[in-house]
Short mmCIF file of C-alpha atoms and ligand atoms in Angstrom, two decimals:
data_model
loop_
_atom_site.label_atom_id
_atom_site.label_comp_id
_atom_site.label_asym_id
_atom_site.label_seq_id
_atom_site.Cartn_x
_atom_site.Cartn_y
_atom_site.Cartn_z
CA UNK O 1 112.95 327.66 54.64
CA UNK O 2 110.05 327.07 56.14
CA UNK O 3 107.03 327.92 54.00
CA UNK O 4 104.46 330.67 54.34
CA UNK O 5 101.28 329.53 55.04
CA UNK O 6 98.37 329.83 52.57
CA UNK O 7 97.15 333.34 52.07
CA UNK O 8 100.07 334.70 53.74
CA UNK O 9 102.27 337.50 51.73
CA UNK O 10 105.33 338.94 53.51
CA UNK O 11 106.46 341.92 51.98
CA UNK O 12 110.13 342.75 53.05
CA UNK O 13 110.94 346.50 53.05
CA UNK O 14 113.83 348.75 53.16
CA UNK O 15 114.70 349.93 56.55
CA UNK O 16 112.60 352.94 56.85
CA UNK O 17 109.41 351.29 56.59
CA UNK O 18 108.78 348.10 58.69
CA UNK O 19 108.13 344.96 56.65
CA UNK O 20 104.14 344.15 56.31
CA UNK O 21 102.57 341.01 56.03
CA UNK O 22 99.18 340.49 54.70
CA UNK O 23 97.06 337.63 55.48
CA UNK O 24 93.74 337.04 53.37
CA UNK O 25 91.05 334.27 53.01
CA UNK O 26 87.96 334.73 51.15
CA UNK O 27 86.29 337.09 53.62
CA UNK O 28 89.18 338.71 55.20
CA UNK O 29 92.32 340.91 54.49
CA UNK O 30 94.48 341.71 57.37
CA UNK O 31 97.77 343.79 57.20
CA UNK O 32 100.32 343.63 60.36
CA UNK O 33 102.01 347.03 59.96
CA UNK O 34 101.85 349.68 57.55
CA UNK O 35 105.40 351.36 57.26
CA UNK O 36 106.67 354.70 57.44
CA UNK O 37 104.52 357.53 56.04
CA UNK O 38 106.71 358.75 53.13
CA UNK O 39 106.31 355.31 51.79
CA UNK O 40 102.39 355.01 52.43
CA UNK O 41 101.51 354.97 48.60
CA UNK O 42 104.08 352.30 47.78
CA UNK O 43 103.21 350.15 50.72
CA UNK O 44 99.24 350.53 49.32
CA UNK O 45 100.60 349.59 45.63
CA UNK O 46 102.51 346.47 47.27
CA UNK O 47 99.17 345.46 49.12
CA UNK O 48 96.37 346.34 46.60
CA UNK O 49 98.61 344.07 43.98
CA UNK O 50 98.27 341.24 46.56
CA UNK O 51 94.66 341.76 47.17
CA UNK O 52 93.15 341.65 43.55
CA UNK O 53 90.27 343.92 44.41
CA UNK O 54 89.55 342.38 47.45
CA UNK O 55 89.18 345.23 50.11
CA UNK O 56 91.43 345.50 53.22
CA UNK O 57 89.32 344.88 56.28
CA UNK O 58 91.77 344.88 59.42
CA UNK O 59 94.99 346.74 60.09
CA UNK O 60 96.98 345.43 62.78
CA UNK O 61 99.94 347.33 64.53
CA UNK O 62 102.61 345.70 66.36
CA UNK O 63 103.80 348.85 68.05
CA UNK O 64 103.13 352.43 67.23
CA UNK O 65 106.68 353.44 65.99
CA UNK O 66 106.54 355.34 63.19
CA UNK O 67 108.15 352.86 60.77
CA UNK O 68 105.27 350.51 61.69
CA UNK O 69 102.26 352.46 61.63
CA UNK O 70 103.03 355.77 59.33
CA UNK O 71 100.99 354.44 56.70
CA UNK O 72 97.94 353.89 58.93
CA UNK O 73 96.16 357.25 58.03
CA UNK O 74 96.43 356.49 54.15
CA UNK O 75 95.13 353.22 54.33
CA UNK O 76 92.12 354.26 56.55
CA UNK O 77 91.62 357.32 53.72
CA UNK O 78 91.40 354.49 50.96
CA UNK O 79 89.54 351.85 52.84
CA UNK O 80 86.90 353.56 55.05
CA UNK O 81 85.63 350.44 56.29
CA UNK O 82 88.78 349.41 57.62
CA UNK O 83 89.26 348.57 61.58
CA UNK O 84 92.61 349.24 62.85
CA UNK O 85 93.91 347.62 66.09
CA UNK O 86 96.64 348.69 68.10
CA UNK O 87 98.37 347.55 71.30
CA UNK O 88 96.77 348.92 74.45
CA UNK O 89 99.56 350.91 76.43
CA UNK O 90 99.27 354.27 74.05
CA UNK O 91 95.62 353.93 73.07
CA UNK O 92 94.31 357.29 74.89
CA UNK O 93 97.09 359.03 73.19
CA UNK O 94 96.07 357.82 69.62
CA UNK O 95 92.38 358.75 70.82
CA UNK O 96 93.62 362.23 71.84
CA UNK O 97 96.55 362.44 69.21
CA UNK O 98 99.60 362.89 71.32
CA UNK O 99 103.04 362.65 69.31
CA UNK O 100 104.86 363.58 72.28
CA UNK O 101 104.03 360.36 74.11
CA UNK O 102 103.82 358.01 70.86
CA UNK O 103 107.46 359.04 70.47
CA UNK O 104 107.11 361.09 67.09
CA UNK O 105 108.42 363.96 68.88
CA UNK O 106 111.42 362.73 70.68
CA UNK O 107 112.35 360.62 67.80
CA UNK O 108 112.53 363.31 65.49
CA UNK O 109 110.35 361.43 63.02
CA UNK O 110 106.89 362.10 62.01
CA UNK O 111 103.59 359.91 61.70
CA UNK O 112 100.49 361.05 60.31
CA UNK O 113 97.35 360.91 63.02
CA UNK O 114 95.21 357.87 62.56
CA UNK O 115 92.48 356.36 64.55
CA UNK O 116 91.77 353.25 66.14
CA UNK O 117 89.16 350.99 66.25
CA UNK O 118 89.96 349.07 69.29
CA UNK O 119 92.78 347.65 71.26
CA UNK O 120 94.54 344.27 71.23
CA UNK O 121 95.05 342.18 74.50
CA UNK O 122 97.02 339.66 75.53
CA UNK O 123 95.66 335.88 74.20
CA UNK O 124 93.13 337.78 71.50
CA UNK O 125 93.05 335.93 68.31
CA UNK O 126 91.80 336.47 64.58
CA UNK O 127 90.98 333.33 62.53
CA UNK O 128 91.77 333.09 58.86
CA UNK O 129 92.05 329.95 56.67
CA UNK O 130 90.89 328.14 59.62
CA UNK O 131 94.41 329.07 61.00
CA UNK O 132 94.55 330.87 64.59
CA UNK O 133 97.10 333.91 65.03
CA UNK O 134 97.47 334.99 68.24
CA UNK O 135 98.32 338.26 70.15
CA UNK O 136 101.23 337.87 72.81
CA UNK O 137 102.52 340.79 74.39
CA UNK O 138 106.27 341.29 73.90
CA UNK O 139 107.72 344.29 75.74
CA UNK O 140 111.28 345.40 75.29
CA UNK O 141 112.20 347.10 72.34
CA UNK O 142 108.76 349.21 72.96
CA UNK O 143 106.86 348.49 76.14
CA UNK O 144 103.71 347.75 74.41
CA UNK O 145 105.01 345.64 71.37
CA UNK O 146 102.81 342.71 70.76
CA UNK O 147 104.04 339.60 68.32
CA UNK O 148 101.72 337.24 66.79
CA UNK O 149 101.79 333.73 66.26
CA UNK O 150 100.35 331.18 64.24
CA UNK O 151 100.58 328.07 66.16
CA UNK O 152 99.40 325.43 63.62
CA UNK O 153 101.95 326.67 61.17
CA UNK O 154 104.57 327.71 63.44
CA UNK O 155 105.04 331.13 62.10
CA UNK O 156 105.97 333.97 64.42
CA UNK O 157 105.48 338.00 63.40
CA UNK O 158 107.98 338.93 65.73
CA UNK O 159 108.05 342.95 65.04
CA UNK O 160 111.35 344.30 66.44
CA UNK O 161 111.59 341.96 69.43
CA UNK O 162 113.88 339.47 67.46
CA UNK O 163 115.24 339.89 64.09
CA UNK O 164 117.90 337.49 62.40
CA UNK O 165 120.54 339.45 63.70
CA UNK O 166 119.71 341.23 66.90
CA UNK O 167 116.65 343.12 67.94
CA UNK O 168 115.73 346.65 67.91
CA UNK O 169 116.72 349.58 69.91
CA UNK O 170 115.36 349.21 73.49
CA UNK O 171 113.93 352.49 73.19
CA UNK O 172 112.82 352.75 77.33
CA UNK O 173 116.47 352.75 78.25
CA UNK O 174 116.91 355.70 76.31
CA UNK O 175 114.61 357.50 78.55
CA UNK O 176 116.19 356.02 81.47
CA UNK O 177 113.46 353.28 82.14
CA UNK O 178 115.32 349.80 82.54
CA UNK O 179 113.71 347.52 79.80
CA UNK O 180 116.70 344.83 79.01
CA UNK O 181 115.16 342.41 81.34
CA UNK O 182 111.80 342.89 79.43
CA UNK O 183 113.75 341.92 76.08
CA UNK O 184 115.20 338.82 77.84
CA UNK O 185 111.39 337.43 78.93
CA UNK O 186 110.57 338.34 75.50
CA UNK O 187 113.11 336.36 74.09
CA UNK O 188 112.14 333.38 76.32
CA UNK O 189 108.48 333.71 75.60
CA UNK O 190 109.33 333.64 71.67
CA UNK O 191 111.65 330.75 72.53
CA UNK O 192 108.72 328.49 74.52
CA UNK O 193 106.48 329.41 71.23
CA UNK O 194 109.00 327.31 69.31
CA UNK O 195 108.63 328.90 66.14
CA UNK O 196 109.60 327.28 62.72
CA UNK O 197 109.45 330.47 60.64
CA UNK O 198 109.98 334.11 61.86
CA UNK O 199 108.84 337.04 59.82
CA UNK O 200 110.55 340.07 61.55
CA UNK O 201 109.51 343.64 61.25
CA UNK O 202 112.85 344.41 59.59
CA UNK O 203 115.22 342.18 57.35
CA UNK O 204 114.65 338.68 55.93
CA UNK O 205 112.00 336.23 57.35
CA UNK O 206 114.45 333.35 59.09
CA UNK O 207 113.96 329.61 60.11
CA UNK O 208 117.01 329.20 62.10
CA UNK O 209 115.31 330.67 65.07
CA UNK O 210 117.53 329.14 67.98
CA UNK O 211 120.40 330.46 66.43
CA UNK O 212 118.60 334.02 66.29
CA UNK O 213 117.74 333.64 70.08
CA UNK O 214 121.32 333.03 70.98
CA UNK O 215 122.70 335.94 68.93
CA UNK O 216 119.81 338.43 70.17
CA UNK O 217 120.76 337.03 73.69
CA UNK O 218 124.50 337.35 73.45
CA UNK O 219 123.84 340.95 72.46
CA UNK O 220 121.34 341.82 75.23
CA UNK O 221 124.56 340.68 77.21
CA UNK O 222 126.68 342.98 75.54
CA UNK O 223 124.32 346.07 76.13
CA UNK O 224 123.78 344.74 79.81
CA UNK O 225 127.19 344.92 80.53
CA UNK O 226 128.02 348.18 78.72
CA UNK O 227 124.78 350.34 78.21
CA UNK O 228 126.88 353.03 76.68
CA UNK O 229 126.94 350.55 73.86
CA UNK O 230 123.56 350.08 73.64
CA UNK O 231 123.33 354.26 73.84
CA UNK O 232 125.77 354.47 70.78
CA UNK O 233 123.66 351.92 69.07
CA UNK O 234 120.56 353.83 69.69
CA UNK O 235 122.01 357.00 68.60
CA UNK O 236 123.46 355.69 65.49
CA UNK O 237 119.98 354.08 64.36
CA UNK O 238 117.82 357.48 65.12
CA UNK O 239 120.57 359.11 62.81
CA UNK O 240 120.51 356.64 59.97
CA UNK O 241 116.59 356.42 60.16
CA UNK O 242 116.58 360.03 59.38
CA UNK O 243 119.43 359.73 56.80
CA UNK O 244 116.94 357.20 54.96
CA UNK O 245 114.22 359.81 54.87
CA UNK O 246 116.68 362.70 54.11
CA UNK O 247 119.09 360.71 51.68
CA UNK O 248 121.15 363.74 51.14
CA UNK O 249 120.98 366.92 53.30
CA UNK O 250 123.56 369.52 54.45
CA UNK O 251 125.52 368.64 57.49
CA UNK O 252 124.56 371.93 59.26
CA UNK O 253 120.58 371.35 58.65
CA UNK O 254 121.32 367.62 59.89
CA UNK O 255 122.98 368.97 63.35
CA UNK O 256 119.94 371.27 63.41
CA UNK O 257 117.71 368.39 63.46
CA UNK O 258 119.80 366.60 66.12
CA UNK O 259 119.74 369.53 68.30
CA UNK O 260 115.83 369.38 68.18
CA UNK O 261 115.54 365.52 68.72
CA UNK O 262 115.19 365.00 72.39
CA UNK O 263 116.36 361.21 72.37
CA UNK O 264 119.55 362.44 71.03
CA UNK O 265 119.67 365.22 73.81
CA UNK O 266 119.00 362.46 76.60
CA UNK O 267 121.74 359.78 75.05
CA UNK O 268 124.29 362.89 74.87
CA UNK O 269 123.58 364.16 78.59
CA UNK O 270 123.78 360.72 80.10
CA UNK O 271 126.51 358.73 78.00
CA UNK O 272 128.48 361.50 76.35
CA UNK O 273 128.68 364.60 78.39
CA UNK O 274 132.73 364.54 77.95
CA UNK O 275 132.35 366.36 74.61
CA UNK O 276 130.28 368.85 73.07
CA UNK O 277 126.95 367.92 71.31
CA UNK O 278 128.05 368.95 68.04
CA UNK O 279 131.54 366.91 68.44
CA UNK O 280 129.49 364.06 69.56
CA UNK O 281 127.18 364.28 66.76
CA UNK O 282 129.70 364.25 64.15
CA UNK O 283 131.71 361.73 65.36
CA UNK O 284 128.37 359.48 65.08
CA UNK O 285 128.09 360.65 61.63
CA UNK O 286 131.91 359.64 61.00
CA UNK O 287 131.15 356.00 62.78
CA UNK O 288 128.22 355.56 60.11
CA UNK O 289 130.60 356.65 57.41
CA UNK O 290 133.03 353.89 58.76
CA UNK O 291 130.57 351.28 58.50
CA UNK O 292 129.46 352.48 54.80
CA UNK O 293 126.18 353.62 56.08
CA UNK O 294 126.36 357.02 54.68
CA UNK O 295 129.23 359.29 52.92
CA UNK O 296 130.13 362.91 53.65
CA UNK O 297 131.76 365.77 51.78
CA UNK O 298 132.58 369.13 53.35
CA UNK O 299 128.81 370.30 53.23
CA UNK O 300 126.67 367.33 52.98
CA UNK O 301 125.98 363.82 54.44
CA UNK O 302 124.50 361.42 52.00
CA UNK O 303 122.68 358.23 52.69
CA UNK O 304 124.07 354.91 51.28
CA UNK O 305 122.00 351.76 51.21
ZN1 ZN Z 1 110.07 349.49 66.52
#
């Protein structure tokens, strides 16, 4: 495995929180992504151990999904001088907090409101330890997502644009906005950057980048050929994410959450109207159970892993 550059700590988290990357030199300490809100104290505990009394000076969000910026408010309260930079697309909805546009309402998730200092632009860079970390726009999973590349070390912070096995749900597609082509162009951008090591938003760091890109492209091809496969993947991701938060919940309450979750309603209406919403929802639960992502008894659904 290609090694991390000096001053970089990679925190691989469970799937409810995105991974976090801390980049430090003697003057600055920058955190990339802050995890989900229910883990905010854990996130702070992890980074404060690595910081050794140094204050966190900057927070950068690769995108504004709840699992990437849910800890922002907590960190802003702890480090009042913290500067927070976000991708530009949703800046006005952060300033005038809008949980609908920011996807927290339609995903049935939550994110405590936070403030931003400024927006990131394509090509912006931060310099730490004499190494440049540059922002590249990377739409697809989210229209406003960015990835961050250290050219001299060949290290890419890929967020949810590229994982070792695939990439994140293509959220615009849930809303009926085509974005598979954007996923492809972002994979091309990553291939051209030619990273030696990728620090993804979820899962382990990896060095066999061309294999990962091949896997991502073949998954994308499957989704393009059969968008219903992507729809069912997206629905199961939404369910599993919420189960990670609930851990154990009565099936009737889980179903009630499902009924209130707009993205699930949209997926159901577009792809599954041949059955009832409840039947579709329970089929998804059963499919998660089959893949050992949850267990069910007569009354409850329980998260596994
Ligand atoms: Zn995401």
